[in-house]
XYZ file of C-alpha atoms in Angstrom:
397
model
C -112.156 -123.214 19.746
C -110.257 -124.239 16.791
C -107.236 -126.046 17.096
C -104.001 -126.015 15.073
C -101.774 -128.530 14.817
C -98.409 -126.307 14.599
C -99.494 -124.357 17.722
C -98.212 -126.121 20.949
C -100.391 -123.646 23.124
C -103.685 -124.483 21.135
C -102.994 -128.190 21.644
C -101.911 -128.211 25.357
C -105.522 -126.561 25.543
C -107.258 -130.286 24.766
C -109.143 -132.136 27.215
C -107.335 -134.928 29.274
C -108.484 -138.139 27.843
C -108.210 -136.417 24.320
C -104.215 -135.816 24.870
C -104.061 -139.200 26.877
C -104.852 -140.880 23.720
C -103.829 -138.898 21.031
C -100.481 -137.217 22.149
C -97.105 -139.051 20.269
C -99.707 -141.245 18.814
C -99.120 -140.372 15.004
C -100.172 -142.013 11.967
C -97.714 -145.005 10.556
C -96.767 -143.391 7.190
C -95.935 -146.676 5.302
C -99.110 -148.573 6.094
C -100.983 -145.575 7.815
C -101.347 -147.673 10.822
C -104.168 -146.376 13.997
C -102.014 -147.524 16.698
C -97.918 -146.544 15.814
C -95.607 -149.931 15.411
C -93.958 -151.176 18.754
C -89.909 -151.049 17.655
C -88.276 -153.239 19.289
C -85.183 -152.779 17.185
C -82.027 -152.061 19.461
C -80.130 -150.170 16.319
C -81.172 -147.870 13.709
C -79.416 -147.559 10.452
C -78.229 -143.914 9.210
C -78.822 -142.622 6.111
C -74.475 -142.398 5.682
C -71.920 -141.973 8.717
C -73.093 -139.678 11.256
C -76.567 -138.809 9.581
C -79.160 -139.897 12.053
C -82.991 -140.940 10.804
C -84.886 -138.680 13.091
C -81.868 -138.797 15.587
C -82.254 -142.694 16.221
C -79.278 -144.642 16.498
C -79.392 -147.186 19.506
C -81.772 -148.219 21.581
C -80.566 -146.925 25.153
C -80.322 -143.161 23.413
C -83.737 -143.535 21.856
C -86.152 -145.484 21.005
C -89.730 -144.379 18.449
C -92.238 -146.303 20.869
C -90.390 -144.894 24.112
C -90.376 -141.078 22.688
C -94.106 -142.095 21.627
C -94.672 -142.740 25.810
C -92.612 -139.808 26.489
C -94.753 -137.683 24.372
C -97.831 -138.605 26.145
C -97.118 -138.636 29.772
C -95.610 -134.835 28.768
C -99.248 -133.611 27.409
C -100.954 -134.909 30.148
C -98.716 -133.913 33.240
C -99.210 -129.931 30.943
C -95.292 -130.534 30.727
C -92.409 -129.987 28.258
C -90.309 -132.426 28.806
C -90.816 -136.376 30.163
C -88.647 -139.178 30.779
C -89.860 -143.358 30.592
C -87.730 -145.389 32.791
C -87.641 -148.837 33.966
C -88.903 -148.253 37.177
C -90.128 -145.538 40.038
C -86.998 -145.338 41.788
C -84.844 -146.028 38.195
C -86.892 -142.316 37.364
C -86.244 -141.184 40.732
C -82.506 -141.970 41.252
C -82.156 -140.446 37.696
C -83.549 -137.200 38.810
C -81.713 -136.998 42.471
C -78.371 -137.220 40.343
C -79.507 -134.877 37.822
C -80.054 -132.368 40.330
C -78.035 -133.101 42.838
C -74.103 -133.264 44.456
C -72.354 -134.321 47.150
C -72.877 -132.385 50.701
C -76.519 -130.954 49.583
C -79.967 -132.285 51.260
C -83.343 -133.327 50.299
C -86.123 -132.010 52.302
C -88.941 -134.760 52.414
C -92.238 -135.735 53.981
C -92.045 -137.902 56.981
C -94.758 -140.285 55.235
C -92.855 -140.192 52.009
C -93.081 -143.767 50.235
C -90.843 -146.020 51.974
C -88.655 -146.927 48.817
C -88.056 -143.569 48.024
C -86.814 -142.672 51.355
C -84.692 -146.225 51.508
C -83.142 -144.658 48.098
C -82.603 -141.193 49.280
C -81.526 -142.342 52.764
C -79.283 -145.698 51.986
C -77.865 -144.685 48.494
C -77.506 -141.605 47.732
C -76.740 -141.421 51.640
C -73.624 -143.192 51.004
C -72.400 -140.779 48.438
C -72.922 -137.325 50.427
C -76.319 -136.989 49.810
C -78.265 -135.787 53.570
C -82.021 -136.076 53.966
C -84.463 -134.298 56.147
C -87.856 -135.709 57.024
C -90.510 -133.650 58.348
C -94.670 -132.615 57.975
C -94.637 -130.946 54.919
C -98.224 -128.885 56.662
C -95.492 -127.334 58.870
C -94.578 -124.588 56.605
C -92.270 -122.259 58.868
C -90.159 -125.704 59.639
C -89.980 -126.480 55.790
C -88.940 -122.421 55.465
C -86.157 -123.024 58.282
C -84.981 -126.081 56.600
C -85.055 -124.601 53.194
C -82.932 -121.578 54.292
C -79.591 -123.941 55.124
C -77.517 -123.358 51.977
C -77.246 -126.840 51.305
C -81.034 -127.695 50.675
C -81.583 -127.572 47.106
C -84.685 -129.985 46.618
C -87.888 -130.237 48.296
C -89.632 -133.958 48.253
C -93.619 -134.187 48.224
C -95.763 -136.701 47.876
C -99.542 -135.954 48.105
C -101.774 -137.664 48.152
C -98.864 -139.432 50.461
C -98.025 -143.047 50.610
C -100.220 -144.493 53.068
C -101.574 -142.170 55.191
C -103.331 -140.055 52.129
C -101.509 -137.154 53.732
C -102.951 -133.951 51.711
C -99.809 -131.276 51.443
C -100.531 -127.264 49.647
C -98.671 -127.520 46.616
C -98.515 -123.918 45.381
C -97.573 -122.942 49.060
C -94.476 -125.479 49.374
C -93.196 -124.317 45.547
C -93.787 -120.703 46.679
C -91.468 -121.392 49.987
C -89.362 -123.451 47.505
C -88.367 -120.589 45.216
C -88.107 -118.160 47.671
C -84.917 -120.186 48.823
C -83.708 -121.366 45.328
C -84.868 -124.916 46.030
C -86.770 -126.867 43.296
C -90.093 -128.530 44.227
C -90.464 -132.460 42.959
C -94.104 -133.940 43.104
C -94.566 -137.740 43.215
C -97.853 -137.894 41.373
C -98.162 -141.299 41.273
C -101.586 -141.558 43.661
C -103.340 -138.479 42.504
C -102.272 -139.296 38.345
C -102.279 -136.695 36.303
C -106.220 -137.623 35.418
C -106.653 -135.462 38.875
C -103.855 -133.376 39.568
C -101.443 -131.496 37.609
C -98.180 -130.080 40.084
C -96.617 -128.394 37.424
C -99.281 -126.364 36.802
C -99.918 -125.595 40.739
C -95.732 -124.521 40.590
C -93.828 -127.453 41.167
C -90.658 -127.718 39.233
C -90.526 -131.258 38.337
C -92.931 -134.391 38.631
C -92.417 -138.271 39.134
C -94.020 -141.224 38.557
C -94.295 -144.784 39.214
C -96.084 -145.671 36.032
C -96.555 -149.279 37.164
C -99.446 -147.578 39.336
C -102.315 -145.736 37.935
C -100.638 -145.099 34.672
C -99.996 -148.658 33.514
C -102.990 -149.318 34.978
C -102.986 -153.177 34.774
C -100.644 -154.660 37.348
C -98.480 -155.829 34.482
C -95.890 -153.792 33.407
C -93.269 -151.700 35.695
C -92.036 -148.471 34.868
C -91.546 -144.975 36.072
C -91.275 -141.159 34.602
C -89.637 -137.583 35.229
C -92.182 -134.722 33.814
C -90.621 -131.157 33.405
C -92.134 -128.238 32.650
C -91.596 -126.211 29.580
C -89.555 -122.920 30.677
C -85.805 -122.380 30.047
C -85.344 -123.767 33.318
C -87.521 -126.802 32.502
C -85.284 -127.501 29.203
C -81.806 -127.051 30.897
C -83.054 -129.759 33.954
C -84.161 -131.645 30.453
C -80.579 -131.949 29.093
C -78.866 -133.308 32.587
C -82.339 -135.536 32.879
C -81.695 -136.892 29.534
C -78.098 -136.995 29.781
C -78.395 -139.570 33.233
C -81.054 -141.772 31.253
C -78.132 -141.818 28.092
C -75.514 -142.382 29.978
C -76.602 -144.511 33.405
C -79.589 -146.461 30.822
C -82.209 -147.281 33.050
C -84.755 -146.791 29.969
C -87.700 -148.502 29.708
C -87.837 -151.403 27.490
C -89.891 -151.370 23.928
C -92.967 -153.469 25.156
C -92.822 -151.965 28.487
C -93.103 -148.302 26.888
C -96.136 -149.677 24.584
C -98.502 -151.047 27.614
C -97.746 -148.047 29.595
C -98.854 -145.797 26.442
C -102.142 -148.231 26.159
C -102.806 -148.036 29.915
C -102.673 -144.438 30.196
C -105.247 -143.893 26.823
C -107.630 -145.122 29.309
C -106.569 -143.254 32.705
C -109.328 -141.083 32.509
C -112.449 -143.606 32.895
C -110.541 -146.117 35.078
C -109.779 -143.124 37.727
C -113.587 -141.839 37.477
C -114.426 -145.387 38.206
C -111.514 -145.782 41.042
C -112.928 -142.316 42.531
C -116.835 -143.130 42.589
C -115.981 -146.882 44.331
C -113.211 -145.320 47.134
C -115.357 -143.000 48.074
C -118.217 -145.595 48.202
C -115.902 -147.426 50.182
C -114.650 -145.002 52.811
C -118.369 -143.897 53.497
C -119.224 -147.306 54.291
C -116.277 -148.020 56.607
C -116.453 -144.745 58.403
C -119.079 -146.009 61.025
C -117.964 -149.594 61.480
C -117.291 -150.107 64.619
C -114.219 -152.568 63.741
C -112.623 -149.051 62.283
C -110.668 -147.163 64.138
C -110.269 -144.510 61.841
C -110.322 -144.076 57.688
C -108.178 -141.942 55.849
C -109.326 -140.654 52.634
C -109.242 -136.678 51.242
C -112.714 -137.017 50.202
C -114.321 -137.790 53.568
C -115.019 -134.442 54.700
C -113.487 -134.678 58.114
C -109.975 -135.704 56.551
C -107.799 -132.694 57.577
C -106.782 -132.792 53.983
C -110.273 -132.637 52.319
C -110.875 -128.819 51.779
C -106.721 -128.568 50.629
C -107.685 -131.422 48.256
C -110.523 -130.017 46.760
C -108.340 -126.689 45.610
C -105.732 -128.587 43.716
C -107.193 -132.464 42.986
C -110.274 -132.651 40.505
C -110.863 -135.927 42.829
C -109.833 -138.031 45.387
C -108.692 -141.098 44.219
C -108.669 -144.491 44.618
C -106.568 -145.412 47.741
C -108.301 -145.651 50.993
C -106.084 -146.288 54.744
C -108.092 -148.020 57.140
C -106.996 -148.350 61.081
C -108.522 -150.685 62.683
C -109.831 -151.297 66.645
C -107.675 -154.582 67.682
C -104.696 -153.378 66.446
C -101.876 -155.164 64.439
C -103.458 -158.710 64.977
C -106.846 -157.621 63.583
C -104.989 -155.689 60.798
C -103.258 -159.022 59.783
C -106.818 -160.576 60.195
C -108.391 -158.996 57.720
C -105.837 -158.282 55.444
C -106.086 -162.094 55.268
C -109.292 -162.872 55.159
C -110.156 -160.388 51.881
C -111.040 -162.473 48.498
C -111.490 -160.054 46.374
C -109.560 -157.840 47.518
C -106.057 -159.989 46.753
C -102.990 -159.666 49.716
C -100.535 -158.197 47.319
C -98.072 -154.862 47.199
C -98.424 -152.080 44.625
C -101.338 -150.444 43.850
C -103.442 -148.728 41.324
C -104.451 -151.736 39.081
C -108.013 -152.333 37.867
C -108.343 -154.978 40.317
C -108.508 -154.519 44.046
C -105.319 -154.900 46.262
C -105.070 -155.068 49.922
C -101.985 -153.996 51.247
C -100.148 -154.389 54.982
C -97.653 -151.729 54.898
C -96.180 -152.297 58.362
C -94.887 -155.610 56.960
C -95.012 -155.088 53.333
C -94.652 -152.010 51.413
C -93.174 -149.911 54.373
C -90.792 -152.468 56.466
C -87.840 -150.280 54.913
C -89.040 -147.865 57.294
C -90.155 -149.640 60.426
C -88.315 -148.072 64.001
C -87.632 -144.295 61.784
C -89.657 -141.385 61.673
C -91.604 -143.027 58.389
C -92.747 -145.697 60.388
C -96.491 -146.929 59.581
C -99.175 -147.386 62.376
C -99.173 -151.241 62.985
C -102.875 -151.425 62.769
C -103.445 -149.283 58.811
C -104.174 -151.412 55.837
C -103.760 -149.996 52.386
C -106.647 -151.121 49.804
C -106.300 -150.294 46.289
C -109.872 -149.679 45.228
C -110.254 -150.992 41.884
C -113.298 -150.810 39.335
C -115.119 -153.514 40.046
C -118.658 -153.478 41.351
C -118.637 -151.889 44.661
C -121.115 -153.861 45.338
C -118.802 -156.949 45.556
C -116.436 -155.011 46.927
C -118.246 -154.302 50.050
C -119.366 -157.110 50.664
C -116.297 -158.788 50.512
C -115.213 -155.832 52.968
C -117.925 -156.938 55.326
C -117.247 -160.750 55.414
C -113.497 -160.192 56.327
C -114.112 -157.269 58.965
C -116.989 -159.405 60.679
C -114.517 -162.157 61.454
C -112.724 -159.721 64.124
């Protein structure tokens, strides 16, 4: 299939890891430069009063290396439209006022991620903003909910933060529309690498890019993908306008190691798939587990949803284990490779006690995380090593 440069359809047809690295990354024109300049200039000279060089003029209202960023994570969600912020919730908060007023309600998971609910529920709480949790696999409750006049967005998360809850993403945007309600995705476990919402109907996705995208554990940041409809570009103008005018850009350097973490996404997520599953096989029979949680073990309630709309199953693995919340602290202790540390989605392994760490905004609500689940971030190092470091820590129960 030949390609042409001037037709957007032709290009949105190239593979993943050939967008990943290629999309906003242009040629430097002066010095014809492989990888484009970071700019870390906060003001940009006109050519005369009120004649903009490429529409740059300070650094909060744009930014080349940002729109470079912005260009990327667009291709590769299959989007029109994307957003770089300085955070997750910065991206997310952006969005909720974007789309939202006073006296309207956001319909959510009940295992949403807990700073996302502490957002929706303690913020934008405060300024008329109502929330709903409930299981998003309960479609004639989400249909109920969705029929009140005043619910105008519907929150997913899948996989979902920790339980690796697996919700039908063409089914939810289908009851969605029916009602007028947009569908948001957070993609930020699955990555674009392995699922793409827009294309499976939701309206809008978001992103912690200090996850998967970033890739490295070093740089913070977050996104808001839109599609590429007339819809899509007029939630693009109030989008842009809340990043203008509230600022919660990301930062020049930020923007450039979230552009060079995602050129890699591709082989870092094959490698984060192959060792989770690895993983969760492993762990399934141990009699220290209670239970694991991961959409590619074929008795996760998820798995055969997950395999219509996920190319794989990721890296994140939920274990609950036998003695409960003292041997959950145990291990989660007792790990060396596997370092006691929030976030996720690094190249390294992380072990992660949500009940204390990640999720104690949520502790005594309906979020509320099983006191025995630990989180691991499967990273790419030898599985191997990553077993056996596993093994050590569970045979001290």
């Amino acid at each position: 299939m030949t390609h042409h440069h001037d037709d957007a359809g032709a290009q949105r047809a190239r593979g993943f890891s050939t967008d990943a690295i290629h999309a906003g990354q242009d040629l430097d024109e002066v010095f014809g430069a492989v990888v484009p300049p970071l700019h870390f200039s906060t003001t940009f000279a006109p050519d005369g009063i009120g004649n903009l060089r490429n529409g740059y003029d300070y650094g909060r209202a744009g930014n080349p290396t940002r729109t470079a960023l912005q260009t990327q994570l667009a291709a590769v969600e299959g989007g029109g439209h994307a957003f770089s912020f300085g955070s997750g919730l910065a991206a997310e908060d952006a969005l909720i006022r974007a789309v939202m007023r006073p006296g309207q309600r956001i319909v959510m998971g009940n295992d949403a991620y807990g700073g996302s609910y502490r957002l929706i529920s303690r913020i934008h709480g405060d300024w008329g903003i109502a929330n709903t949790p409930l299981d998003l696999s309960d479609h004639e409750r989400v249909a109920a909910e969705l029929d009140g006049d005043d619910a105008t967005l519907l929150w997913v998360e899948t996989p979902s933060n920790p339980l690796m809850t697996v919700v039908d993403v063409p089914k939810l945007a289908e009851i969605a529309h029916a009602r007028g309600a947009l569908l948001v995705v957070d993609n930020t476990f699955a990555t674009p690498y392995l699922q793409k919402p827009l294309t499976l109907g939701a309206d809008i996705v978001v992103h912690s890019t200090t996850k998967y995208i970033g890739g490295h554990s070093d740089v913070v940041g977050g996104a808001v993908v839109l599609g590429s409809d007339d819809a899509a570009a007029e939630l693009a103008e109030k989008v842009a306008f809340q990043q203008f005018a509230v600022g919660a850009v990301s930062g020049p350097l930020d923007a450039y190691l979230t552009t060079r973490g995602l050129k890699t996404l591709g082989v870092r997520m094959d490698r984060h798939c192959s060792n989770a599953q690895t993983i969760a096989e492993h762990l399934v029979d141990h009699p220290g587990v209670e239970r694991v949680l991961y959409p590619g073990l074929p008795d996760h309630p998820g798995h055969e949803l997950a395999k219509t709309q996920m190319s794989g199953f990721g890296g994140m693995v939920s274990l609950q284990l036998v003695g409960g919340e003292p041997a959950a602290r145990k291990v989660a202790e007792a790990t060396r490779l596997f370092v006691l540390a929030e976030s996720l989605g690094g190249i390294e392994s992380l072990m992660n006690y949500p009940h204390e760490m990640t999720h104690a905004s949520v502790r005594g609500t309906e979020l509320a995380v099983p006191e025995n689940l630990l989180r691991l971030s499967v990273g790419i190092e030898d599985v191997t090593d990553l077993i056996d470091d596993l093994d050590k820590a569970l045979a001290g129960l």
